[in-house]
Amino acid sequence: MPEIVNDVHSKLNEAEVEEVLEPDSLAGVQAAVASARERERPLAVCGGRHAMGGQQFCAGGVLLDTRAVSRVLGLDDEGGTIEVEAGIQWPELYAYLSAPENGGGAWAFAQKQTGADRLTLGGAISANVHGRALTLPPIVADIESLVLVDASGEPRTCSRSVEPELFSLAVGGYGLFGVVYSVTLRLVPRRKVERVVVVRSIEGLIAAFDERVRSGFLYGDFQFATDPGSDDFLSKGVFSCYRPAPDDAPMPAGQRALSLDDWKGLLYLAHANKSEAFARYAAHYLATSGQIYHSDGHQMGEYIDDYHVELDRLLGAPHPATEMISELYVPRERLGEFVADVAAEFRRTDVDVIYGTIRLIERDEETFLPWARDRFACIIFNLHTEHTAEGLGRSDEAFRYLIDAASSRGGSYFLTYHRWATKEQLLRSYPQFPEFLAKKREYDPEERFQSDWYRHYRELLA
Ligand SMILES: Cc1cc2nc3c(=O)[nH]c(=O)nc-3n(C[C@H](O)[C@H](O)[C@H](O)COP(=O)(O)OP(=O)(O)OC[C@H]3O[C@@H](n4cnc5c(N)ncnc54)[C@H](O)[C@@H]3O)c2cc1C
């Protein structure tokens, strides 16, 4: 049955698909691929539907929703790896690893995305995501191997030693090389960490990050102020980092945490009174300095589905709106000038920043289409985007400006968000993109795996 689908956060990627298939096993995934092949239909693959450039949908095609393919296949207690079906989402993996019958929390994942949990491992692999670790490359480094159902419906194991090229293409390959059926993830020993928070200026931020790393901190980020009317705009932030704590450090029940209602209040203020939002957020974070977390637990962050519908009502918005995200990368030593230029431009053009953060990434030397080409600073902007021609045009322009500001400094941007980059911008950050498309056709000559995102770039580069 035809169905209208859309992404969760921006809601800007509506597509009518011919049908949605929801297999719950390897055989089911194979049957879905075989059926699309027999009927000569394009097939798109989705997980949590959080990507924002139409990577997970193909208008008029078949949609394979992987979320029911979500079992844990095996935990290797000795080696510290876990094999899971790729439709599993982080809360289920977290619960499994924490359960007393599975070792009671001896092992943890090293990193996951922040700000949302109901994302699948398949989605994480296909975008090659990262979290707020201070010294890690993207998640490819945590992947031991994959089982990929290819365009002929056959399962193929790939890793650094078996079919290494396919491995490098599938990780960060946006579902264009097959359906990731399962993944063997490298785990790390679960440990306790202490959150240490200061509110500080962006000046000298990289040196401050370096100092944290030298002192053994494992995770951290800098969440900046977003009120363009304030001197603090993009330049003052909540710098919160996490260092190892003793195994017997107490974690009392009732540690301070934001409730869902607190989050909703902050989201409202982030739109209506940005300085107040920052003041409250900073006060909350400062009050949690010294609290103890598990190394995986502090990475969890509930996402409120459809929060913007209620916000639009509260704000009396004349048109529906959502937020659109972008992530930019710049050489660390150029972070200060990049942010100063962005602040001036966003003030000039009245860009509405709702939320933003700065993190670090280590270089990815393993995937075919790496975004972490170097040891970059990562700057994330969540922009309010009204769903009108003018609102979309403004966000489109702001994001293109950001891409230029990053790439002119030797940086790059993340492909998992919008697809508003120009051809020149795409090729500047991803010069191997035409070869990536050629490899796609080599592995999938009938172009069984397609998406609106793929079709856009195929056309752009034709
Ligand atoms: C609020 C929010 C916060 C975010 N935070 C971060 C962050 O901190 N760090 C970060 O790196 N990213 C972040 N992202 C981006 C997000 O991690 C990626 O877009 C990710 O791919 C989404 O996973 P998903 O399960 O929702 O996949 P979907 O959006 O459904 O799909 C994404 C891509 O993965 C492919 N795919 C999914 N499952 C499979 C499979 N089993 N086999 C083959 N292909 C598959 C799809 O075809 C598509 O190309 C965030 C996004 C949002 C909206």
Short mmCIF file of C-alpha atoms and ligand atoms in Angstrom, two decimals:
data_model
loop_
_atom_site.label_atom_id
_atom_site.label_comp_id
_atom_site.label_asym_id
_atom_site.label_seq_id
_atom_site.Cartn_x
_atom_site.Cartn_y
_atom_site.Cartn_z
CA MET A 1 0.00 0.00 0.00
CA PRO A 2 1.36 3.45 -0.85
CA GLU A 3 2.39 5.47 2.18
CA ILE A 4 3.60 9.01 2.80
CA VAL A 5 6.81 9.02 4.83
CA ASN A 6 9.01 11.78 6.18
CA ASP A 7 12.08 12.33 8.30
CA VAL A 8 11.57 12.85 12.04
CA HIS A 9 13.41 16.09 12.82
CA SER A 10 13.17 18.46 9.85
CA LYS A 11 10.06 16.95 8.25
CA LEU A 12 11.29 18.32 4.95
CA ASN A 13 11.69 15.04 3.09
CA GLU A 14 8.18 13.86 2.45
CA ALA A 15 7.97 11.03 -0.08
CA GLU A 16 5.20 8.76 -1.26
CA VAL A 17 6.53 5.23 -1.37
CA GLU A 18 4.88 2.32 -3.12
CA GLU A 19 4.91 0.14 -0.02
CA VAL A 20 6.72 -0.29 3.26
CA LEU A 21 8.16 -3.70 4.08
CA GLU A 22 9.01 -4.51 7.69
CA PRO A 23 10.93 -7.79 7.76
CA ASP A 24 12.07 -9.18 11.11
CA SER A 25 14.79 -11.62 10.04
CA LEU A 26 17.64 -12.15 7.60
CA ALA A 27 15.35 -14.29 5.42
CA GLY A 28 12.81 -11.47 5.44
CA VAL A 29 15.40 -8.91 4.34
CA GLN A 30 16.54 -11.24 1.56
CA ALA A 31 12.95 -11.80 0.45
CA ALA A 32 12.36 -8.02 0.37
CA VAL A 33 15.39 -7.47 -1.84
CA ALA A 34 14.41 -10.41 -4.07
CA SER A 35 10.86 -9.14 -4.43
CA ALA A 36 12.02 -5.62 -5.38
CA ARG A 37 14.38 -7.17 -7.93
CA GLU A 38 11.70 -9.37 -9.48
CA ARG A 39 9.35 -6.40 -9.77
CA GLU A 40 12.19 -4.16 -10.96
CA ARG A 41 11.46 -1.66 -8.21
CA PRO A 42 14.04 0.58 -6.52
CA LEU A 43 14.48 -0.11 -2.82
CA ALA A 44 15.39 2.34 -0.07
CA VAL A 45 16.41 1.28 3.43
CA CYS A 46 15.46 3.10 6.60
CA GLY A 47 16.14 2.87 10.29
CA GLY A 48 15.13 5.61 12.74
CA ARG A 49 14.39 8.11 9.89
CA HIS A 50 16.55 10.85 11.40
CA ALA A 51 18.73 11.60 8.35
CA MET A 52 17.56 14.84 6.76
CA GLY A 53 18.40 14.74 3.07
CA GLY A 54 16.12 11.97 1.79
CA GLN A 55 18.80 9.29 2.23
CA GLN A 56 16.28 6.80 3.64
CA PHE A 57 13.36 7.21 1.18
CA CYS A 58 12.87 6.74 -2.52
CA ALA A 59 9.70 8.29 -3.93
CA GLY A 60 7.72 5.69 -5.87
CA GLY A 61 9.97 2.87 -4.68
CA VAL A 62 9.79 0.23 -2.00
CA LEU A 63 10.84 1.15 1.54
CA LEU A 64 12.50 -1.47 3.69
CA ASP A 65 12.06 -0.45 7.32
CA THR A 66 14.70 -2.34 9.31
CA ARG A 67 13.52 -1.60 12.83
CA ALA A 68 12.06 -5.05 13.45
CA VAL A 69 15.36 -6.71 12.52
CA SER A 70 16.71 -5.97 15.96
CA ARG A 71 17.89 -9.02 17.87
CA VAL A 72 21.16 -9.36 19.70
CA LEU A 73 22.92 -12.27 18.00
CA GLY A 74 25.78 -12.78 20.43
CA LEU A 75 27.99 -11.12 23.02
CA ASP A 76 31.64 -12.13 23.11
CA ASP A 77 32.43 -11.58 26.76
CA GLU A 78 36.11 -12.33 26.34
CA GLY A 79 36.84 -10.32 23.23
CA GLY A 80 34.46 -7.45 24.01
CA THR A 81 32.38 -7.49 20.84
CA ILE A 82 28.66 -7.83 20.26
CA GLU A 83 26.88 -8.93 17.10
CA VAL A 84 23.47 -7.30 16.63
CA GLU A 85 20.92 -7.09 13.87
CA ALA A 86 21.27 -3.62 12.37
CA GLY A 87 17.72 -2.43 13.06
CA ILE A 88 18.43 -2.41 16.79
CA GLN A 89 18.24 1.06 18.37
CA TRP A 90 20.53 2.44 21.07
CA PRO A 91 18.06 2.08 24.01
CA GLU A 92 17.72 -1.66 23.35
CA LEU A 93 21.45 -2.13 23.01
CA TYR A 94 22.05 -0.11 26.19
CA ALA A 95 19.45 -2.14 28.08
CA TYR A 96 20.93 -5.42 26.86
CA LEU A 97 24.47 -4.48 27.87
CA SER A 98 23.30 -3.23 31.29
CA ALA A 99 21.28 -6.36 32.13
CA PRO A 100 22.68 -8.53 34.94
CA GLU A 101 22.24 -11.68 32.85
CA ASN A 102 24.54 -10.22 30.16
CA GLY A 103 27.48 -9.40 32.36
CA GLY A 104 25.73 -6.62 34.27
CA GLY A 105 27.34 -3.72 32.51
CA ALA A 106 30.90 -4.99 32.07
CA TRP A 107 30.89 -3.75 28.48
CA ALA A 108 29.65 -0.56 26.84
CA PHE A 109 29.56 1.02 23.41
CA ALA A 110 32.32 3.60 22.98
CA GLN A 111 30.20 6.24 21.27
CA LYS A 112 26.78 7.04 19.89
CA GLN A 113 25.09 10.16 18.55
CA THR A 114 23.96 12.75 21.08
CA GLY A 115 20.51 14.36 21.19
CA ALA A 116 18.52 11.33 20.04
CA ASP A 117 18.51 7.64 20.95
CA ARG A 118 15.97 5.99 18.71
CA LEU A 119 18.46 5.69 15.88
CA THR A 120 19.49 2.32 14.50
CA LEU A 121 22.95 0.82 14.29
CA GLY A 122 22.37 0.47 10.54
CA GLY A 123 21.72 4.22 10.31
CA ALA A 124 24.79 4.94 12.44
CA ILE A 125 26.98 2.83 10.17
CA SER A 126 25.56 4.21 6.95
CA ALA A 127 26.32 7.80 7.97
CA ASN A 128 29.50 6.85 9.88
CA VAL A 129 28.35 8.84 12.88
CA HIS A 130 30.18 10.12 15.91
CA GLY A 131 29.40 11.19 19.46
CA ARG A 132 31.14 13.52 21.87
CA ALA A 133 34.26 11.43 22.50
CA LEU A 134 37.37 13.58 22.73
CA THR A 135 39.87 11.27 21.06
CA LEU A 136 37.94 8.94 18.76
CA PRO A 137 37.45 8.79 14.99
CA PRO A 138 33.89 8.17 13.70
CA ILE A 139 32.10 4.91 14.46
CA VAL A 140 33.82 2.99 11.65
CA ALA A 141 36.65 2.48 14.15
CA ASP A 142 34.22 0.57 16.41
CA ILE A 143 33.03 -1.82 13.71
CA GLU A 144 34.62 -5.24 13.46
CA SER A 145 32.53 -6.52 10.54
CA LEU A 146 29.17 -6.31 8.79
CA VAL A 147 26.83 -8.69 7.05
CA LEU A 148 25.39 -6.90 4.05
CA VAL A 149 22.54 -8.23 1.91
CA ASP A 150 23.59 -7.21 -1.58
CA ALA A 151 21.55 -6.38 -4.67
CA SER A 152 21.23 -10.05 -5.59
CA GLY A 153 19.82 -10.79 -2.13
CA GLU A 154 22.94 -12.60 -0.93
CA PRO A 155 24.42 -11.96 2.51
CA ARG A 156 28.07 -10.88 2.28
CA THR A 157 30.38 -10.51 5.24
CA CYS A 158 32.73 -7.59 4.95
CA SER A 159 35.43 -6.30 7.21
CA ARG A 160 38.95 -4.91 7.02
CA SER A 161 40.19 -8.32 5.83
CA VAL A 162 37.20 -9.76 3.92
CA GLU A 163 35.94 -7.61 1.04
CA PRO A 164 37.67 -4.53 2.48
CA GLU A 165 36.54 -2.27 -0.37
CA LEU A 166 32.88 -3.10 0.21
CA PHE A 167 33.40 -2.48 3.93
CA SER A 168 34.87 0.96 3.22
CA LEU A 169 31.97 1.79 0.89
CA ALA A 170 29.15 0.48 3.07
CA VAL A 171 30.29 2.40 6.16
CA GLY A 172 29.29 5.96 5.33
CA GLY A 173 27.63 4.64 2.15
CA TYR A 174 24.07 5.74 2.97
CA GLY A 175 22.43 2.41 2.19
CA LEU A 176 23.50 2.38 -1.45
CA PHE A 177 25.56 -0.83 -1.34
CA GLY A 178 23.07 -3.14 0.32
CA VAL A 179 21.10 -3.68 3.47
CA VAL A 180 23.29 -3.94 6.55
CA TYR A 181 21.73 -7.00 8.17
CA SER A 182 24.06 -7.29 11.14
CA VAL A 183 27.05 -5.60 12.68
CA THR A 184 29.75 -6.79 15.03
CA LEU A 185 30.54 -3.83 17.25
CA ARG A 186 33.72 -3.45 19.30
CA LEU A 187 32.86 -2.60 22.89
CA VAL A 188 34.87 -0.89 25.60
CA PRO A 189 34.91 -1.73 29.32
CA ARG A 190 32.08 0.17 30.95
CA ARG A 191 33.36 2.63 33.52
CA LYS A 192 32.19 5.46 35.67
CA VAL A 193 32.93 9.03 34.63
CA GLU A 194 32.63 12.36 36.42
CA ARG A 195 31.11 15.35 34.63
CA VAL A 196 33.15 18.53 35.06
CA VAL A 197 31.44 21.74 33.88
CA VAL A 198 32.62 25.30 33.41
CA VAL A 199 31.03 28.17 31.51
CA ARG A 200 33.72 29.79 29.41
CA SER A 201 34.61 31.78 26.34
CA ILE A 202 35.38 30.19 23.00
CA GLU A 203 38.72 31.95 23.05
CA GLY A 204 41.37 29.32 23.75
CA LEU A 205 38.78 26.53 23.49
CA ILE A 206 41.01 24.15 21.56
CA ALA A 207 43.79 24.58 24.11
CA ALA A 208 41.20 23.87 26.82
CA PHE A 209 40.09 20.70 24.99
CA ASP A 210 43.77 19.68 24.67
CA GLU A 211 44.28 20.21 28.36
CA ARG A 212 41.25 18.04 29.13
CA VAL A 213 42.59 15.28 26.86
CA ARG A 214 46.03 15.45 28.52
CA SER A 215 44.33 15.11 31.90
CA GLY A 216 42.63 11.89 30.77
CA PHE A 217 39.12 13.19 30.02
CA LEU A 218 37.23 10.91 27.61
CA TYR A 219 34.19 12.88 26.44
CA GLY A 220 33.19 16.51 26.18
CA ASP A 221 31.65 19.35 24.24
CA PHE A 222 31.05 23.08 24.24
CA GLN A 223 27.41 24.17 23.89
CA PHE A 224 27.34 27.79 22.82
CA ALA A 225 24.97 30.69 23.48
CA THR A 226 22.59 31.49 20.63
CA ASP A 227 21.24 35.01 21.26
CA PRO A 228 22.54 37.28 18.47
CA GLY A 229 21.61 40.31 20.57
CA SER A 230 24.09 39.30 23.24
CA ASP A 231 27.90 39.62 23.23
CA ASP A 232 27.92 35.93 24.16
CA PHE A 233 26.50 34.88 20.77
CA LEU A 234 28.43 31.76 19.66
CA SER A 235 31.29 32.84 21.88
CA LYS A 236 30.33 31.78 25.40
CA GLY A 237 29.42 28.22 26.14
CA VAL A 238 28.89 25.39 28.57
CA PHE A 239 32.09 23.34 28.46
CA SER A 240 31.29 19.96 29.96
CA CYS A 241 33.77 17.11 29.95
CA TYR A 242 33.85 13.65 31.50
CA ARG A 243 36.83 12.04 33.23
CA PRO A 244 37.22 8.52 34.59
CA ALA A 245 35.96 8.08 38.14
CA PRO A 246 36.72 5.27 40.59
CA ASP A 247 34.58 2.13 40.19
CA ASP A 248 33.15 2.65 43.67
CA ALA A 249 32.24 6.32 43.11
CA PRO A 250 28.65 6.67 44.35
CA MET A 251 25.87 7.34 41.86
CA PRO A 252 23.02 8.33 44.16
CA ALA A 253 19.50 7.93 42.83
CA GLY A 254 18.01 11.33 42.14
CA GLN A 255 21.06 12.98 40.60
CA ARG A 256 20.04 16.16 38.86
CA ALA A 257 18.66 15.60 35.36
CA LEU A 258 16.38 17.51 33.03
CA SER A 259 12.86 16.09 32.84
CA LEU A 260 10.91 15.98 29.60
CA ASP A 261 9.01 19.07 30.74
CA ASP A 262 12.30 20.88 31.47
CA TRP A 263 13.41 20.07 27.92
CA LYS A 264 10.17 21.35 26.47
CA GLY A 265 10.57 24.57 28.48
CA LEU A 266 14.13 24.99 27.23
CA LEU A 267 13.07 24.36 23.64
CA TYR A 268 10.42 27.05 24.01
CA LEU A 269 12.93 29.51 25.45
CA ALA A 270 15.46 28.65 22.75
CA HIS A 271 12.90 30.13 20.35
CA ALA A 272 11.35 32.88 22.48
CA ASN A 273 14.13 34.10 24.79
CA LYS A 274 17.53 32.72 23.85
CA SER A 275 19.52 34.43 26.61
CA GLU A 276 17.19 33.02 29.24
CA ALA A 277 17.46 29.56 27.64
CA PHE A 278 21.25 29.71 27.84
CA ALA A 279 21.21 31.03 31.42
CA ARG A 280 18.93 28.21 32.58
CA TYR A 281 20.79 25.54 30.62
CA ALA A 282 24.15 26.74 31.96
CA ALA A 283 22.81 26.86 35.53
CA HIS A 284 21.54 23.30 35.20
CA TYR A 285 24.82 22.03 33.80
CA LEU A 286 26.90 23.82 36.44
CA ALA A 287 24.73 22.24 39.14
CA THR A 288 25.54 18.79 37.73
CA SER A 289 29.32 19.30 37.80
CA GLY A 290 30.81 16.50 39.87
CA GLN A 291 27.95 14.06 39.17
CA ILE A 292 28.92 10.52 38.25
CA TYR A 293 27.61 8.71 35.16
CA HIS A 294 28.27 5.49 33.32
CA SER A 295 30.44 6.00 30.26
CA ASP A 296 27.57 4.88 28.01
CA GLY A 297 24.70 6.28 30.11
CA HIS A 298 25.72 9.92 29.81
CA GLN A 299 25.57 9.61 26.03
CA MET A 300 21.87 8.78 26.05
CA GLY A 301 19.54 11.68 25.26
CA GLU A 302 15.83 11.35 24.67
CA TYR A 303 14.41 13.11 21.60
CA ILE A 304 10.87 14.51 21.81
CA ASP A 305 9.08 13.47 18.63
CA ASP A 306 7.02 16.22 16.98
CA TYR A 307 8.06 18.79 19.60
CA HIS A 308 7.73 21.57 17.05
CA VAL A 309 3.99 21.10 16.58
CA GLU A 310 3.35 22.14 20.19
CA LEU A 311 5.99 24.88 19.91
CA ASP A 312 4.35 26.36 16.81
CA ARG A 313 1.12 26.56 18.78
CA LEU A 314 2.75 28.17 21.83
CA LEU A 315 4.67 30.64 19.67
CA GLY A 316 1.57 31.50 17.64
CA ALA A 317 3.57 30.72 14.51
CA PRO A 318 1.80 31.66 11.27
CA HIS A 319 3.44 28.73 9.45
CA PRO A 320 4.69 25.33 10.57
CA ALA A 321 8.40 25.16 11.24
CA THR A 322 11.04 22.69 12.38
CA GLU A 323 14.75 22.78 12.97
CA MET A 324 17.30 21.79 10.37
CA ILE A 325 20.80 20.68 11.39
CA SER A 326 24.19 21.00 9.78
CA GLU A 327 27.61 19.96 10.96
CA LEU A 328 30.74 21.68 9.73
CA TYR A 329 34.35 20.69 10.17
CA VAL A 330 37.33 23.02 10.34
CA PRO A 331 41.00 22.57 11.14
CA ARG A 332 41.17 23.05 14.89
CA GLU A 333 43.50 26.03 14.74
CA ARG A 334 40.96 27.90 12.58
CA LEU A 335 37.96 27.37 14.85
CA GLY A 336 38.09 30.88 16.38
CA GLU A 337 38.09 32.78 13.08
CA PHE A 338 35.45 30.47 11.61
CA VAL A 339 33.05 31.07 14.49
CA ALA A 340 33.74 34.83 14.55
CA ASP A 341 32.91 35.08 10.83
CA VAL A 342 29.76 32.99 11.26
CA ALA A 343 28.61 35.15 14.18
CA ALA A 344 29.01 38.32 12.09
CA GLU A 345 27.24 36.81 9.09
CA PHE A 346 24.38 35.33 11.12
CA ARG A 347 23.83 38.66 12.87
CA ARG A 348 23.83 40.42 9.50
CA THR A 349 21.39 37.99 7.91
CA ASP A 350 19.29 37.39 11.02
CA VAL A 351 19.76 33.62 11.13
CA ASP A 352 17.84 31.93 13.94
CA VAL A 353 20.17 29.51 15.75
CA ILE A 354 18.30 27.29 18.19
CA TYR A 355 21.11 25.13 19.44
CA GLY A 356 24.75 24.50 18.69
CA THR A 357 27.73 22.63 19.96
CA ILE A 358 31.43 22.11 19.27
CA ARG A 359 33.18 18.76 19.56
CA LEU A 360 36.36 17.08 18.33
CA ILE A 361 36.96 14.28 15.88
CA GLU A 362 40.00 12.19 15.02
CA ARG A 363 40.81 11.39 11.42
CA ASP A 364 38.97 8.59 9.60
CA GLU A 365 41.37 6.69 7.37
CA GLU A 366 39.07 3.80 6.57
CA THR A 367 35.93 4.81 4.72
CA PHE A 368 35.66 5.63 1.03
CA LEU A 369 33.75 8.86 1.59
CA PRO A 370 35.21 10.21 4.83
CA TRP A 371 33.90 13.42 6.36
CA ALA A 372 36.57 13.36 9.07
CA ARG A 373 39.42 13.86 6.63
CA ASP A 374 41.52 15.32 9.39
CA ARG A 375 41.59 15.98 13.14
CA PHE A 376 38.83 18.57 12.91
CA ALA A 377 36.80 20.69 15.26
CA CYS A 378 33.11 19.89 14.59
CA ILE A 379 30.58 22.70 14.80
CA ILE A 380 26.89 21.83 14.82
CA PHE A 381 24.12 24.33 14.10
CA ASN A 382 20.43 23.65 14.56
CA LEU A 383 18.58 26.37 12.64
CA HIS A 384 14.93 27.28 12.96
CA THR A 385 13.38 26.73 9.55
CA GLU A 386 9.94 27.94 8.62
CA HIS A 387 8.26 25.72 6.05
CA THR A 388 7.65 28.48 3.53
CA ALA A 389 9.58 29.31 0.39
CA GLU A 390 11.20 32.21 2.23
CA GLY A 391 12.02 30.20 5.35
CA LEU A 392 13.51 27.34 3.37
CA GLY A 393 15.47 29.79 1.24
CA ARG A 394 16.95 31.40 4.33
CA SER A 395 18.13 28.10 5.81
CA ASP A 396 19.38 26.95 2.45
CA GLU A 397 21.47 30.13 2.14
CA ALA A 398 22.75 29.94 5.70
CA PHE A 399 23.89 26.36 5.27
CA ARG A 400 25.60 27.09 1.97
CA TYR A 401 27.36 29.99 3.64
CA LEU A 402 28.53 27.64 6.41
CA ILE A 403 29.85 25.10 3.91
CA ASP A 404 31.89 27.79 2.15
CA ALA A 405 33.14 29.17 5.46
CA ALA A 406 34.34 25.68 6.46
CA SER A 407 35.69 24.45 3.14
CA SER A 408 37.55 27.68 2.35
CA ARG A 409 39.50 26.93 5.54
CA GLY A 410 40.29 23.36 4.49
CA GLY A 411 37.28 21.91 6.26
CA SER A 412 34.19 19.99 5.24
CA TYR A 413 30.57 19.22 6.16
CA PHE A 414 28.39 16.22 7.02
CA LEU A 415 26.36 14.62 4.22
CA THR A 416 23.77 13.15 6.54
CA TYR A 417 21.84 16.40 6.84
CA HIS A 418 20.30 18.54 4.05
CA ARG A 419 21.29 18.14 0.40
CA TRP A 420 21.48 21.85 -0.30
CA ALA A 421 25.18 21.99 -1.18
CA THR A 422 25.99 23.10 -4.71
CA LYS A 423 27.90 20.80 -7.05
CA GLU A 424 31.06 22.84 -6.44
CA GLN A 425 30.62 22.64 -2.69
CA LEU A 426 30.02 18.89 -2.84
CA LEU A 427 33.12 18.26 -4.93
CA ARG A 428 35.29 20.53 -2.84
CA SER A 429 34.53 18.60 0.33
CA TYR A 430 34.06 15.20 -1.31
CA PRO A 431 36.24 15.11 -4.46
CA GLN A 432 35.82 11.33 -4.62
CA PHE A 433 32.01 11.56 -4.89
CA PRO A 434 31.89 10.76 -8.66
CA GLU A 435 34.03 7.68 -8.00
CA PHE A 436 31.72 6.78 -5.10
CA LEU A 437 28.78 6.81 -7.53
CA ALA A 438 30.75 4.75 -10.04
CA LYS A 439 31.52 2.17 -7.33
CA LYS A 440 27.85 2.10 -6.43
CA ARG A 441 26.98 1.14 -10.01
CA GLU A 442 29.78 -1.43 -10.03
CA TYR A 443 28.38 -3.19 -6.94
CA ASP A 444 24.73 -2.56 -7.83
CA PRO A 445 24.52 -2.30 -11.64
CA GLU A 446 20.71 -2.35 -11.69
CA GLU A 447 20.64 0.43 -9.10
CA ARG A 448 18.38 -1.62 -6.85
CA PHE A 449 19.29 0.48 -3.82
CA GLN A 450 18.19 4.04 -4.42
CA SER A 451 17.06 7.02 -2.46
CA ASP A 452 15.91 10.57 -3.18
CA TRP A 453 19.34 11.64 -1.93
CA TYR A 454 21.08 9.30 -4.39
CA ARG A 455 18.92 10.45 -7.31
CA HIS A 456 19.66 14.06 -6.46
CA TYR A 457 23.43 13.56 -6.60
CA ARG A 458 23.28 11.26 -9.64
CA GLU A 459 21.53 14.06 -11.47
CA LEU A 460 23.74 16.81 -10.06
CA LEU A 461 26.86 15.04 -11.30
CA ALA A 462 25.46 13.69 -14.58
C1 LIG B 1 18.32 15.24 16.56
C2 LIG B 1 19.44 14.58 15.81
C3 LIG B 1 20.66 14.41 16.44
C4 LIG B 1 21.72 13.83 15.74
N1 LIG B 1 22.92 13.71 16.37
C5 LIG B 1 23.97 13.20 15.71
C6 LIG B 1 25.24 13.09 16.33
O1 LIG B 1 25.43 13.46 17.49
N2 LIG B 1 26.26 12.55 15.62
C7 LIG B 1 26.09 12.11 14.34
O2 LIG B 1 27.05 11.64 13.75
N3 LIG B 1 24.89 12.19 13.73
C8 LIG B 1 23.84 12.72 14.39
N4 LIG B 1 22.63 12.81 13.77
C9 LIG B 1 22.48 12.25 12.41
C10 LIG B 1 22.08 10.77 12.48
O3 LIG B 1 22.95 10.07 13.32
C11 LIG B 1 22.14 10.11 11.11
O4 LIG B 1 21.31 10.78 10.21
C12 LIG B 1 21.80 8.63 11.15
O5 LIG B 1 22.07 8.05 9.90
C13 LIG B 1 20.34 8.40 11.49
O6 LIG B 1 20.11 7.05 11.78
P1 LIG B 1 18.66 6.42 11.57
O7 LIG B 1 18.61 5.11 12.26
O8 LIG B 1 17.63 7.41 11.92
O9 LIG B 1 18.69 6.13 10.02
P2 LIG B 1 17.77 6.67 8.81
O10 LIG B 1 17.64 8.13 8.89
O11 LIG B 1 16.54 5.90 8.72
O12 LIG B 1 18.72 6.31 7.59
C14 LIG B 1 19.93 6.99 7.43
C15 LIG B 1 20.78 6.35 6.34
O13 LIG B 1 21.15 5.05 6.77
C16 LIG B 1 20.74 4.07 5.81
N5 LIG B 1 20.40 2.86 6.56
C17 LIG B 1 19.70 2.76 7.71
N6 LIG B 1 19.67 1.48 8.12
C18 LIG B 1 20.35 0.77 7.20
C19 LIG B 1 20.66 -0.60 7.05
N7 LIG B 1 20.30 -1.53 7.96
N8 LIG B 1 21.37 -0.98 5.97
C20 LIG B 1 21.77 -0.08 5.05
N9 LIG B 1 21.50 1.23 5.13
C21 LIG B 1 20.80 1.64 6.20
C22 LIG B 1 19.57 4.71 5.08
O14 LIG B 1 19.40 4.14 3.80
C23 LIG B 1 20.03 6.16 5.03
O15 LIG B 1 20.91 6.34 3.96
C24 LIG B 1 21.55 13.37 14.42
C25 LIG B 1 20.31 13.55 13.79
C26 LIG B 1 19.26 14.15 14.47
C27 LIG B 1 17.95 14.36 13.78
#
